[in-house]
mmCIF file with all atom_site columns, C-alpha atoms in Angstrom:
data_model
loop_
_atom_site.group_PDB
_atom_site.id
_atom_site.type_symbol
_atom_site.label_atom_id
_atom_site.label_alt_id
_atom_site.label_comp_id
_atom_site.label_asym_id
_atom_site.label_entity_id
_atom_site.label_seq_id
_atom_site.pdbx_PDB_ins_code
_atom_site.Cartn_x
_atom_site.Cartn_y
_atom_site.Cartn_z
_atom_site.occupancy
_atom_site.B_iso_or_equiv
_atom_site.pdbx_formal_charge
_atom_site.auth_seq_id
_atom_site.auth_comp_id
_atom_site.auth_asym_id
_atom_site.auth_atom_id
_atom_site.pdbx_PDB_model_num
ATOM 1   C CA . MET R 1 1   ? 11.071  25.219  -24.860 1.00 48.00 ? 861  MET R CA 1
ATOM 2   C CA . LYS R 1 2   ? 8.658   22.866  -26.594 1.00 48.00 ? 862  LYS R CA 1
ATOM 3   C CA . ASN R 1 3   ? 10.888  19.857  -25.910 1.00 54.00 ? 863  ASN R CA 1
ATOM 4   C CA . ASN R 1 4   ? 11.261  20.916  -22.286 1.00 57.00 ? 864  ASN R CA 1
ATOM 5   C CA . SER R 1 5   ? 7.466   21.236  -21.949 1.00 60.00 ? 865  SER R CA 1
ATOM 6   C CA . ASN R 1 6   ? 6.918   17.801  -23.482 1.00 62.00 ? 866  ASN R CA 1
ATOM 7   C CA . SER R 1 7   ? 9.542   16.326  -21.169 1.00 64.00 ? 867  SER R CA 1
ATOM 8   C CA . LYS R 1 8   ? 7.823   17.765  -18.102 1.00 68.00 ? 868  LYS R CA 1
ATOM 9   C CA . LYS R 1 9   ? 4.464   16.519  -19.330 1.00 73.00 ? 869  LYS R CA 1
ATOM 10  C CA . THR R 1 10  ? 5.877   13.020  -19.841 1.00 73.00 ? 870  THR R CA 1
ATOM 11  C CA . SER R 1 11  ? 7.426   13.129  -16.378 1.00 74.00 ? 871  SER R CA 1
ATOM 12  C CA . TYR R 1 12  ? 4.098   14.088  -14.789 1.00 78.00 ? 872  TYR R CA 1
ATOM 13  C CA . ILE R 1 13  ? 2.334   11.279  -16.647 1.00 83.00 ? 873  ILE R CA 1
ATOM 14  C CA . THR R 1 14  ? 4.984   8.768   -15.550 1.00 81.00 ? 874  THR R CA 1
ATOM 15  C CA . ARG R 1 15  ? 4.781   9.809   -11.898 1.00 83.00 ? 875  ARG R CA 1
ATOM 16  C CA . GLY R 1 16  ? 0.994   9.732   -12.029 1.00 85.00 ? 876  GLY R CA 1
ATOM 17  C CA . ALA R 1 17  ? 1.119   6.220   -13.459 1.00 86.00 ? 877  ALA R CA 1
ATOM 18  C CA . MET R 1 18  ? 3.522   5.171   -10.686 1.00 86.00 ? 878  MET R CA 1
ATOM 19  C CA . ILE R 1 19  ? 1.184   6.518   -8.018  1.00 87.00 ? 879  ILE R CA 1
ATOM 20  C CA . LEU R 1 20  ? -1.774  4.752   -9.650  1.00 89.00 ? 880  LEU R CA 1
ATOM 21  C CA . LEU R 1 21  ? 0.076   1.425   -9.926  1.00 88.00 ? 881  LEU R CA 1
ATOM 22  C CA . THR R 1 22  ? 1.260   1.691   -6.319  1.00 90.00 ? 882  THR R CA 1
ATOM 23  C CA . THR R 1 23  ? -2.296  2.345   -5.123  1.00 91.00 ? 883  THR R CA 1
ATOM 24  C CA . ILE R 1 24  ? -3.591  -0.617  -7.130  1.00 91.00 ? 884  ILE R CA 1
ATOM 25  C CA . LEU R 1 25  ? -0.801  -2.783  -5.692  1.00 90.00 ? 885  LEU R CA 1
ATOM 26  C CA . ILE R 1 26  ? -1.788  -1.909  -2.109  1.00 91.00 ? 886  ILE R CA 1
ATOM 27  C CA . ILE R 1 27  ? -5.452  -2.695  -2.824  1.00 91.00 ? 887  ILE R CA 1
ATOM 28  C CA . LEU R 1 28  ? -4.474  -5.995  -4.452  1.00 89.00 ? 888  LEU R CA 1
ATOM 29  C CA . PHE R 1 29  ? -2.419  -7.017  -1.423  1.00 88.00 ? 889  PHE R CA 1
ATOM 30  C CA . PHE R 1 30  ? -5.420  -6.429  0.853   1.00 89.00 ? 890  PHE R CA 1
ATOM 31  C CA . CYS R 1 31  ? -7.612  -8.471  -1.519  1.00 88.00 ? 891  CYS R CA 1
ATOM 32  C CA . ILE R 1 32  ? -5.066  -11.296 -1.498  1.00 87.00 ? 892  ILE R CA 1
ATOM 33  C CA . MET R 1 33  ? -4.949  -11.309 2.312   1.00 86.00 ? 893  MET R CA 1
ATOM 34  C CA . LEU R 1 34  ? -8.748  -11.521 2.415   1.00 83.00 ? 894  LEU R CA 1
ATOM 35  C CA . LEU R 1 35  ? -8.832  -14.378 -0.103  1.00 81.00 ? 895  LEU R CA 1
ATOM 36  C CA . VAL R 1 36  ? -6.132  -16.293 1.766   1.00 81.00 ? 896  VAL R CA 1
ATOM 37  C CA . SER R 1 37  ? -8.129  -16.072 5.009   1.00 76.00 ? 897  SER R CA 1
ATOM 38  C CA . GLN R 1 38  ? -11.251 -17.282 3.193   1.00 74.00 ? 898  GLN R CA 1
ATOM 39  C CA . ILE R 1 39  ? -9.395  -20.221 1.639   1.00 77.00 ? 899  ILE R CA 1
ATOM 40  C CA . GLN R 1 40  ? -7.926  -21.200 5.010   1.00 74.00 ? 900  GLN R CA 1
ATOM 41  C CA . GLY R 1 41  ? -11.414 -21.205 6.534   1.00 76.00 ? 901  GLY R CA 1
ATOM 42  C CA . THR R 1 42  ? -12.774 -23.222 3.617   1.00 84.00 ? 902  THR R CA 1
ATOM 43  C CA . ALA R 1 43  ? -10.244 -25.996 4.200   1.00 82.00 ? 903  ALA R CA 1
ATOM 44  C CA . ARG R 1 44  ? -11.692 -26.572 7.685   1.00 87.00 ? 904  ARG R CA 1
ATOM 45  C CA . ILE R 1 45  ? -15.220 -26.527 6.284   1.00 89.00 ? 905  ILE R CA 1
ATOM 46  C CA . VAL R 1 46  ? -14.357 -29.265 3.770   1.00 88.00 ? 906  VAL R CA 1
ATOM 47  C CA . ASN R 1 47  ? -12.750 -31.237 6.595   1.00 89.00 ? 907  ASN R CA 1
ATOM 48  C CA . TYR R 1 48  ? -15.770 -30.947 8.904   1.00 91.00 ? 908  TYR R CA 1
ATOM 49  C CA . ALA R 1 49  ? -18.205 -31.748 6.090   1.00 90.00 ? 909  ALA R CA 1
ATOM 50  C CA . GLY R 1 50  ? -16.238 -34.957 5.669   1.00 88.00 ? 910  GLY R CA 1
ATOM 51  C CA . LEU R 1 51  ? -16.397 -35.574 9.430   1.00 91.00 ? 911  LEU R CA 1
ATOM 52  C CA . VAL R 1 52  ? -20.199 -35.253 9.355   1.00 93.00 ? 912  VAL R CA 1
ATOM 53  C CA . ARG R 1 53  ? -20.336 -37.839 6.604   1.00 89.00 ? 913  ARG R CA 1
ATOM 54  C CA . GLY R 1 54  ? -17.929 -40.267 8.297   1.00 90.00 ? 914  GLY R CA 1
ATOM 55  C CA . LYS R 1 55  ? -19.286 -39.950 11.829  1.00 92.00 ? 915  LYS R CA 1
ATOM 56  C CA . THR R 1 56  ? -22.873 -40.379 10.685  1.00 92.00 ? 916  THR R CA 1
ATOM 57  C CA . GLN R 1 57  ? -21.984 -43.621 8.930   1.00 90.00 ? 917  GLN R CA 1
ATOM 58  C CA . ARG R 1 58  ? -20.313 -44.840 12.114  1.00 91.00 ? 918  ARG R CA 1
ATOM 59  C CA . ILE R 1 59  ? -23.389 -43.872 14.164  1.00 92.00 ? 919  ILE R CA 1
ATOM 60  C CA . ILE R 1 60  ? -25.619 -45.925 11.867  1.00 91.00 ? 920  ILE R CA 1
ATOM 61  C CA . LYS R 1 61  ? -23.317 -48.951 12.140  1.00 91.00 ? 921  LYS R CA 1
ATOM 62  C CA . LEU R 1 62  ? -23.290 -48.701 15.946  1.00 90.00 ? 922  LEU R CA 1
ATOM 63  C CA . GLU R 1 63  ? -27.080 -48.311 16.083  1.00 88.00 ? 923  GLU R CA 1
ATOM 64  C CA . ASP R 1 64  ? -27.561 -51.338 13.822  1.00 85.00 ? 924  ASP R CA 1
ATOM 65  C CA . ALA R 1 65  ? -25.289 -53.280 16.162  1.00 86.00 ? 925  ALA R CA 1
ATOM 66  C CA . GLY R 1 66  ? -27.349 -52.197 19.171  1.00 87.00 ? 926  GLY R CA 1
ATOM 67  C CA . GLN R 1 67  ? -24.713 -49.809 20.496  1.00 89.00 ? 927  GLN R CA 1
ATOM 68  C CA . PRO R 1 68  ? -26.339 -46.359 20.722  1.00 87.00 ? 928  PRO R CA 1
ATOM 69  C CA . HIS R 1 69  ? -24.007 -43.380 20.899  1.00 85.00 ? 929  HIS R CA 1
ATOM 70  C CA . ASP R 1 70  ? -25.891 -40.160 21.753  1.00 91.00 ? 930  ASP R CA 1
ATOM 71  C CA . GLU R 1 71  ? -22.658 -38.232 22.359  1.00 92.00 ? 931  GLU R CA 1
ATOM 72  C CA . MET R 1 72  ? -21.565 -38.821 18.761  1.00 92.00 ? 932  MET R CA 1
ATOM 73  C CA . ILE R 1 73  ? -24.988 -37.724 17.487  1.00 93.00 ? 933  ILE R CA 1
ATOM 74  C CA . ASP R 1 74  ? -24.654 -34.490 19.477  1.00 94.00 ? 934  ASP R CA 1
ATOM 75  C CA . SER R 1 75  ? -21.190 -33.877 18.027  1.00 94.00 ? 935  SER R CA 1
ATOM 76  C CA . VAL R 1 76  ? -22.462 -34.326 14.461  1.00 94.00 ? 936  VAL R CA 1
ATOM 77  C CA . SER R 1 77  ? -25.323 -31.948 15.227  1.00 94.00 ? 937  SER R CA 1
ATOM 78  C CA . SER R 1 78  ? -22.817 -29.357 16.506  1.00 95.00 ? 938  SER R CA 1
ATOM 79  C CA . TYR R 1 79  ? -20.706 -29.821 13.351  1.00 95.00 ? 939  TYR R CA 1
ATOM 80  C CA . ILE R 1 80  ? -23.720 -29.181 11.131  1.00 95.00 ? 940  ILE R CA 1
ATOM 81  C CA . LYS R 1 81  ? -24.627 -26.084 13.138  1.00 95.00 ? 941  LYS R CA 1
ATOM 82  C CA . GLY R 1 82  ? -21.032 -24.841 12.879  1.00 94.00 ? 942  GLY R CA 1
ATOM 83  C CA . LEU R 1 83  ? -20.999 -25.403 9.136   1.00 93.00 ? 943  LEU R CA 1
ATOM 84  C CA . ARG R 1 84  ? -24.221 -23.427 8.764   1.00 93.00 ? 944  ARG R CA 1
ATOM 85  C CA . TYR R 1 85  ? -23.530 -20.483 11.060  1.00 93.00 ? 945  TYR R CA 1
ATOM 86  C CA . GLY R 1 86  ? -19.829 -20.639 11.878  1.00 91.00 ? 946  GLY R CA 1
ATOM 87  C CA . SER R 1 87  ? -18.388 -21.649 15.238  1.00 90.00 ? 947  SER R CA 1
ATOM 88  C CA . ASP R 1 88  ? -15.660 -20.147 17.421  1.00 89.00 ? 948  ASP R CA 1
ATOM 89  C CA . LYS R 1 89  ? -15.427 -23.398 19.358  1.00 90.00 ? 949  LYS R CA 1
ATOM 90  C CA . LEU R 1 90  ? -14.777 -25.428 16.206  1.00 89.00 ? 950  LEU R CA 1
ATOM 91  C CA . ASN R 1 91  ? -12.880 -22.556 14.558  1.00 88.00 ? 951  ASN R CA 1
ATOM 92  C CA . LEU R 1 92  ? -15.289 -22.604 11.616  1.00 89.00 ? 952  LEU R CA 1
ATOM 93  C CA . VAL R 1 93  ? -16.239 -19.611 9.488   1.00 86.00 ? 953  VAL R CA 1
ATOM 94  C CA . ARG R 1 94  ? -19.593 -19.269 7.781   1.00 89.00 ? 954  ARG R CA 1
ATOM 95  C CA . LEU R 1 95  ? -19.185 -20.029 4.108   1.00 88.00 ? 955  LEU R CA 1
ATOM 96  C CA . GLU R 1 96  ? -20.851 -17.200 2.192   1.00 85.00 ? 956  GLU R CA 1
ATOM 97  C CA . ASP R 1 97  ? -22.003 -19.388 -0.672  1.00 90.00 ? 957  ASP R CA 1
ATOM 98  C CA . ARG R 1 98  ? -25.720 -19.657 -1.432  1.00 92.00 ? 958  ARG R CA 1
ATOM 99  C CA . ALA R 1 99  ? -25.542 -23.155 -2.957  1.00 94.00 ? 959  ALA R CA 1
ATOM 100 C CA . PHE R 1 100 ? -23.554 -24.532 -0.026  1.00 94.00 ? 960  PHE R CA 1
ATOM 101 C CA . GLN R 1 101 ? -25.824 -22.944 2.590   1.00 94.00 ? 961  GLN R CA 1
ATOM 102 C CA . SER R 1 102 ? -28.915 -24.280 0.790   1.00 95.00 ? 962  SER R CA 1
ATOM 103 C CA . LYS R 1 103 ? -27.387 -27.753 0.773   1.00 95.00 ? 963  LYS R CA 1
ATOM 104 C CA . MET R 1 104 ? -26.471 -27.455 4.471   1.00 94.00 ? 964  MET R CA 1
ATOM 105 C CA . GLN R 1 105 ? -30.083 -26.517 5.285   1.00 95.00 ? 965  GLN R CA 1
ATOM 106 C CA . GLU R 1 106 ? -31.204 -29.634 3.432   1.00 95.00 ? 966  GLU R CA 1
ATOM 107 C CA . LEU R 1 107 ? -28.562 -31.655 5.295   1.00 95.00 ? 967  LEU R CA 1
ATOM 108 C CA . ASN R 1 108 ? -29.718 -30.313 8.647   1.00 95.00 ? 968  ASN R CA 1
ATOM 109 C CA . SER R 1 109 ? -33.366 -31.154 7.932   1.00 95.00 ? 969  SER R CA 1
ATOM 110 C CA . TYR R 1 110 ? -32.507 -34.659 6.767   1.00 94.00 ? 970  TYR R CA 1
ATOM 111 C CA . PHE R 1 111 ? -30.269 -35.256 9.779   1.00 94.00 ? 971  PHE R CA 1
ATOM 112 C CA . LYS R 1 112 ? -33.275 -34.597 12.005  1.00 94.00 ? 972  LYS R CA 1
ATOM 113 C CA . GLU R 1 113 ? -35.220 -37.203 10.035  1.00 93.00 ? 973  GLU R CA 1
ATOM 114 C CA . LEU R 1 114 ? -32.294 -39.579 10.397  1.00 93.00 ? 974  LEU R CA 1
ATOM 115 C CA . CYS R 1 115 ? -32.255 -39.037 14.167  1.00 93.00 ? 975  CYS R CA 1
ATOM 116 C CA . GLU R 1 116 ? -35.971 -39.869 14.301  1.00 93.00 ? 976  GLU R CA 1
ATOM 117 C CA . GLU R 1 117 ? -35.269 -43.052 12.342  1.00 92.00 ? 977  GLU R CA 1
ATOM 118 C CA . ILE R 1 118 ? -32.477 -43.886 14.791  1.00 92.00 ? 978  ILE R CA 1
ATOM 119 C CA . GLN R 1 119 ? -35.022 -43.695 17.624  1.00 92.00 ? 979  GLN R CA 1
ATOM 120 C CA . ARG R 1 120 ? -37.216 -46.145 15.723  1.00 91.00 ? 980  ARG R CA 1
ATOM 121 C CA . VAL R 1 121 ? -34.228 -48.459 15.335  1.00 91.00 ? 981  VAL R CA 1
ATOM 122 C CA . ARG R 1 122 ? -33.824 -48.455 19.099  1.00 90.00 ? 982  ARG R CA 1
ATOM 123 C CA . GLU R 1 123 ? -37.485 -49.276 19.527  1.00 90.00 ? 983  GLU R CA 1
ATOM 124 C CA . VAL R 1 124 ? -38.164 -51.868 16.805  1.00 90.00 ? 984  VAL R CA 1
ATOM 125 C CA . GLY R 1 125 ? -34.745 -52.838 15.448  1.00 87.00 ? 985  GLY R CA 1
ATOM 126 C CA . TYR R 1 126 ? -33.042 -51.700 12.255  1.00 83.00 ? 986  TYR R CA 1
ATOM 127 C CA . GLU R 1 127 ? -34.649 -54.501 10.204  1.00 87.00 ? 987  GLU R CA 1
ATOM 128 C CA . ASN R 1 128 ? -38.061 -52.825 10.624  1.00 87.00 ? 988  ASN R CA 1
ATOM 129 C CA . THR R 1 129 ? -36.915 -49.333 9.625   1.00 89.00 ? 989  THR R CA 1
ATOM 130 C CA . SER R 1 130 ? -35.598 -47.474 6.575   1.00 90.00 ? 990  SER R CA 1
ATOM 131 C CA . ILE R 1 131 ? -32.388 -46.519 8.369   1.00 90.00 ? 991  ILE R CA 1
ATOM 132 C CA . ILE R 1 132 ? -30.093 -47.973 5.670   1.00 89.00 ? 992  ILE R CA 1
ATOM 133 C CA . ASP R 1 133 ? -31.807 -46.144 2.808   1.00 91.00 ? 993  ASP R CA 1
ATOM 134 C CA . LYS R 1 134 ? -31.964 -42.905 4.785   1.00 91.00 ? 994  LYS R CA 1
ATOM 135 C CA . SER R 1 135 ? -28.302 -43.142 5.775   1.00 90.00 ? 995  SER R CA 1
ATOM 136 C CA . GLU R 1 136 ? -27.339 -43.684 2.133   1.00 92.00 ? 996  GLU R CA 1
ATOM 137 C CA . HIS R 1 137 ? -29.345 -40.635 1.096   1.00 93.00 ? 997  HIS R CA 1
ATOM 138 C CA . PHE R 1 138 ? -27.769 -38.612 3.911   1.00 93.00 ? 998  PHE R CA 1
ATOM 139 C CA . PHE R 1 139 ? -24.334 -39.771 2.745   1.00 92.00 ? 999  PHE R CA 1
ATOM 140 C CA . GLN R 1 140 ? -25.159 -38.477 -0.755  1.00 93.00 ? 1000 GLN R CA 1
ATOM 141 C CA . ILE R 1 141 ? -26.222 -35.080 0.606   1.00 94.00 ? 1001 ILE R CA 1
ATOM 142 C CA . CYS R 1 142 ? -22.963 -34.901 2.572   1.00 92.00 ? 1002 CYS R CA 1
ATOM 143 C CA . ASP R 1 143 ? -21.036 -35.673 -0.618  1.00 92.00 ? 1003 ASP R CA 1
ATOM 144 C CA . GLU R 1 144 ? -22.838 -32.875 -2.429  1.00 93.00 ? 1004 GLU R CA 1
ATOM 145 C CA . ALA R 1 145 ? -22.196 -30.403 0.412   1.00 93.00 ? 1005 ALA R CA 1
ATOM 146 C CA . THR R 1 146 ? -18.509 -31.352 0.498   1.00 91.00 ? 1006 THR R CA 1
ATOM 147 C CA . GLY R 1 147 ? -18.323 -30.969 -3.287  1.00 91.00 ? 1007 GLY R CA 1
ATOM 148 C CA . LEU R 1 148 ? -19.869 -27.486 -3.095  1.00 92.00 ? 1008 LEU R CA 1
ATOM 149 C CA . ALA R 1 149 ? -17.377 -26.451 -0.399  1.00 90.00 ? 1009 ALA R CA 1
ATOM 150 C CA . GLU R 1 150 ? -14.513 -27.763 -2.533  1.00 89.00 ? 1010 GLU R CA 1
ATOM 151 C CA . ALA R 1 151 ? -15.863 -25.921 -5.599  1.00 91.00 ? 1011 ALA R CA 1
ATOM 152 C CA . TYR R 1 152 ? -16.080 -22.702 -3.554  1.00 89.00 ? 1012 TYR R CA 1
ATOM 153 C CA . SER R 1 153 ? -12.491 -23.221 -2.388  1.00 86.00 ? 1013 SER R CA 1
ATOM 154 C CA . GLN R 1 154 ? -11.372 -23.815 -5.978  1.00 88.00 ? 1014 GLN R CA 1
ATOM 155 C CA . ARG R 1 155 ? -13.056 -20.607 -7.147  1.00 88.00 ? 1015 ARG R CA 1
ATOM 156 C CA . LYS R 1 156 ? -11.280 -18.674 -4.417  1.00 86.00 ? 1016 LYS R CA 1
ATOM 157 C CA . ALA R 1 157 ? -7.965  -20.332 -5.293  1.00 86.00 ? 1017 ALA R CA 1
ATOM 158 C CA . THR R 1 158 ? -8.477  -19.421 -8.970  1.00 89.00 ? 1018 THR R CA 1
ATOM 159 C CA . ALA R 1 159 ? -9.305  -15.830 -8.010  1.00 88.00 ? 1019 ALA R CA 1
ATOM 160 C CA . LEU R 1 160 ? -6.157  -15.745 -5.853  1.00 87.00 ? 1020 LEU R CA 1
ATOM 161 C CA . SER R 1 161 ? -4.062  -16.999 -8.763  1.00 89.00 ? 1021 SER R CA 1
ATOM 162 C CA . GLN R 1 162 ? -5.521  -14.321 -11.035 1.00 91.00 ? 1022 GLN R CA 1
ATOM 163 C CA . LEU R 1 163 ? -4.831  -11.617 -8.451  1.00 89.00 ? 1023 LEU R CA 1
ATOM 164 C CA . GLU R 1 164 ? -1.244  -12.821 -8.105  1.00 89.00 ? 1024 GLU R CA 1
ATOM 165 C CA . THR R 1 165 ? -0.838  -12.536 -11.890 1.00 90.00 ? 1025 THR R CA 1
ATOM 166 C CA . ILE R 1 166 ? -2.185  -8.973  -11.796 1.00 91.00 ? 1026 ILE R CA 1
ATOM 167 C CA . VAL R 1 167 ? 0.180   -8.160  -8.903  1.00 91.00 ? 1027 VAL R CA 1
ATOM 168 C CA . PHE R 1 168 ? 3.182   -9.391  -10.906 1.00 91.00 ? 1028 PHE R CA 1
ATOM 169 C CA . MET R 1 169 ? 2.052   -7.328  -13.891 1.00 92.00 ? 1029 MET R CA 1
ATOM 170 C CA . ASP R 1 170 ? 1.583   -4.297  -11.633 1.00 91.00 ? 1030 ASP R CA 1
ATOM 171 C CA . ILE R 1 171 ? 5.045   -4.745  -10.108 1.00 91.00 ? 1031 ILE R CA 1
ATOM 172 C CA . GLY R 1 172 ? 6.490   -5.204  -13.600 1.00 91.00 ? 1032 GLY R CA 1
ATOM 173 C CA . GLY R 1 173 ? 4.895   -1.942  -14.697 1.00 89.00 ? 1033 GLY R CA 1
ATOM 174 C CA . LEU R 1 174 ? 6.309   -0.149  -11.651 1.00 89.00 ? 1034 LEU R CA 1
ATOM 175 C CA . VAL R 1 175 ? 9.791   -1.542  -12.306 1.00 90.00 ? 1035 VAL R CA 1
ATOM 176 C CA . ILE R 1 176 ? 9.647   -0.366  -15.920 1.00 89.00 ? 1036 ILE R CA 1
ATOM 177 C CA . LEU R 1 177 ? 8.496   3.132   -14.923 1.00 86.00 ? 1037 LEU R CA 1
ATOM 178 C CA . ILE R 1 178 ? 11.153  3.397   -12.213 1.00 87.00 ? 1038 ILE R CA 1
ATOM 179 C CA . ALA R 1 179 ? 13.796  2.237   -14.697 1.00 87.00 ? 1039 ALA R CA 1
ATOM 180 C CA . LEU R 1 180 ? 12.642  4.880   -17.207 1.00 84.00 ? 1040 LEU R CA 1
ATOM 181 C CA . GLU R 1 181 ? 12.807  7.583   -14.544 1.00 82.00 ? 1041 GLU R CA 1
ATOM 182 C CA . LEU R 1 182 ? 16.279  6.411   -13.511 1.00 85.00 ? 1042 LEU R CA 1
ATOM 183 C CA . ILE R 1 183 ? 17.521  6.416   -17.113 1.00 85.00 ? 1043 ILE R CA 1
ATOM 184 C CA . LYS R 1 184 ? 16.043  9.878   -17.594 1.00 83.00 ? 1044 LYS R CA 1
ATOM 185 C CA . ALA R 1 185 ? 17.729  11.144  -14.418 1.00 80.00 ? 1045 ALA R CA 1
ATOM 186 C CA . LEU R 1 186 ? 21.101  9.708   -15.500 1.00 83.00 ? 1046 LEU R CA 1
ATOM 187 C CA . ARG R 1 187 ? 20.717  11.249  -18.940 1.00 82.00 ? 1047 ARG R CA 1
ATOM 188 C CA . TYR R 1 188 ? 19.888  14.658  -17.442 1.00 77.00 ? 1048 TYR R CA 1
ATOM 189 C CA . ALA R 1 189 ? 22.896  14.365  -15.105 1.00 78.00 ? 1049 ALA R CA 1
ATOM 190 C CA . ALA R 1 190 ? 25.162  13.608  -18.077 1.00 77.00 ? 1050 ALA R CA 1
ATOM 191 C CA . GLN R 1 191 ? 23.722  16.537  -20.044 1.00 74.00 ? 1051 GLN R CA 1
ATOM 192 C CA . ASN R 1 192 ? 24.231  18.842  -17.067 1.00 73.00 ? 1052 ASN R CA 1
ATOM 193 C CA . ARG R 1 193 ? 27.886  17.790  -16.786 1.00 72.00 ? 1053 ARG R CA 1
ATOM 194 C CA . ILE R 1 194 ? 28.384  18.499  -20.481 1.00 67.00 ? 1054 ILE R CA 1
ATOM 195 C CA . LEU R 1 195 ? 26.695  21.896  -20.185 1.00 65.00 ? 1055 LEU R CA 1
ATOM 196 C CA . GLN R 1 196 ? 28.718  22.777  -17.106 1.00 64.00 ? 1056 GLN R CA 1
ATOM 197 C CA . SER R 1 197 ? 31.942  21.918  -18.906 1.00 63.00 ? 1057 SER R CA 1
ATOM 198 C CA . LYS R 1 198 ? 30.910  24.024  -21.906 1.00 61.00 ? 1058 LYS R CA 1
ATOM 199 C CA . VAL R 1 199 ? 30.302  27.071  -19.714 1.00 58.00 ? 1059 VAL R CA 1
ATOM 200 C CA . TYR R 1 200 ? 34.051  27.364  -19.136 1.00 57.00 ? 1060 TYR R CA 1
ATOM 201 C CA . LEU R 1 201 ? 35.231  26.580  -22.674 1.00 57.00 ? 1061 LEU R CA 1
ATOM 202 C CA . ASP R 1 202 ? 35.651  28.854  -25.643 1.00 55.00 ? 1062 ASP R CA 1
ATOM 203 C CA . GLU R 1 203 ? 33.572  27.438  -28.501 1.00 57.00 ? 1063 GLU R CA 1
ATOM 204 C CA . ALA R 1 204 ? 35.967  28.578  -31.196 1.00 57.00 ? 1064 ALA R CA 1
ATOM 205 C CA . THR R 1 205 ? 39.237  27.287  -29.707 1.00 59.00 ? 1065 THR R CA 1
ATOM 206 C CA . GLY R 1 206 ? 38.068  24.674  -27.198 1.00 54.00 ? 1066 GLY R CA 1
ATOM 207 C CA . LEU R 1 207 ? 40.337  26.267  -24.582 1.00 57.00 ? 1067 LEU R CA 1
ATOM 208 C CA . LEU R 1 208 ? 39.374  27.718  -21.224 1.00 56.00 ? 1068 LEU R CA 1
ATOM 209 C CA . ASN R 1 209 ? 37.452  30.955  -21.593 1.00 57.00 ? 1069 ASN R CA 1
ATOM 210 C CA . VAL R 1 210 ? 38.042  34.184  -19.680 1.00 55.00 ? 1070 VAL R CA 1
ATOM 211 C CA . LYS R 1 211 ? 35.485  33.321  -16.985 1.00 58.00 ? 1071 LYS R CA 1
ATOM 212 C CA . ARG R 1 212 ? 37.182  30.008  -16.167 1.00 59.00 ? 1072 ARG R CA 1
ATOM 213 C CA . PHE R 1 213 ? 40.612  31.619  -16.341 1.00 57.00 ? 1073 PHE R CA 1
ATOM 214 C CA . LEU R 1 214 ? 39.615  34.294  -13.829 1.00 58.00 ? 1074 LEU R CA 1
ATOM 215 C CA . MET R 1 215 ? 38.149  31.660  -11.503 1.00 63.00 ? 1075 MET R CA 1
ATOM 216 C CA . LEU R 1 216 ? 41.358  29.627  -11.616 1.00 58.00 ? 1076 LEU R CA 1
ATOM 217 C CA . ARG R 1 217 ? 43.485  32.696  -11.041 1.00 62.00 ? 1077 ARG R CA 1
ATOM 218 C CA . THR R 1 218 ? 41.419  33.672  -8.017  1.00 66.00 ? 1078 THR R CA 1
ATOM 219 C CA . TYR R 1 219 ? 41.664  30.127  -6.689  1.00 58.00 ? 1079 TYR R CA 1
ATOM 220 C CA . PHE R 1 220 ? 45.475  29.998  -6.972  1.00 59.00 ? 1080 PHE R CA 1
ATOM 221 C CA . GLN R 1 221 ? 45.809  33.464  -5.474  1.00 63.00 ? 1081 GLN R CA 1
ATOM 222 C CA . HIS R 1 222 ? 43.960  32.298  -2.400  1.00 65.00 ? 1082 HIS R CA 1
ATOM 223 C CA . LYS R 1 223 ? 46.141  29.192  -2.238  1.00 62.00 ? 1083 LYS R CA 1
ATOM 224 C CA . MET R 1 224 ? 49.323  31.281  -2.430  1.00 63.00 ? 1084 MET R CA 1
ATOM 225 C CA . GLN R 1 225 ? 48.231  33.604  0.413   1.00 60.00 ? 1085 GLN R CA 1
#
């Protein structure tokens, strides 16, 4: 009785552990899906941060050459706005990272100063302005913003890798528990077959007992009728 009680207790613990591991596995899968979506959005943010940097440098070159390009300035402004707040049009998500958002606010403010300097270039020529120095500083801010976006993406990728490791461990635990339950079930089935065979055998002689003999006799009588 004590062994039977311990066996039932172990079985309950095993099943409880299986339910717990399965629940954790489901939660982990949802977390992984969320992280994957965040990483995918971050890739576009890094790309557009690079576009802001590259397009701004091209704008400065065109302005210095006396070829103003207001349309390109507007596009850079829309990129910066999308990077700060997200944009359905550009398919950009808002990066929920305080350091990146702070840097983007700085970038936005400095871009306005750069636009004012561009107007001065158009009025007095680039030689009489600080457009080169300001563009270099803007380029540096863009580099820092891009670096922060990449760092955020790397953190998310690391978190994803860690979650995947936990998922594999969780699945491994489930496989082990299922294997233990299967072995236990096979062992019980074998024990039951042994017990069933012993029911119809005489312990002293090893021959069929009276109960089995009567069952066989009844069976053959029915067959003969």
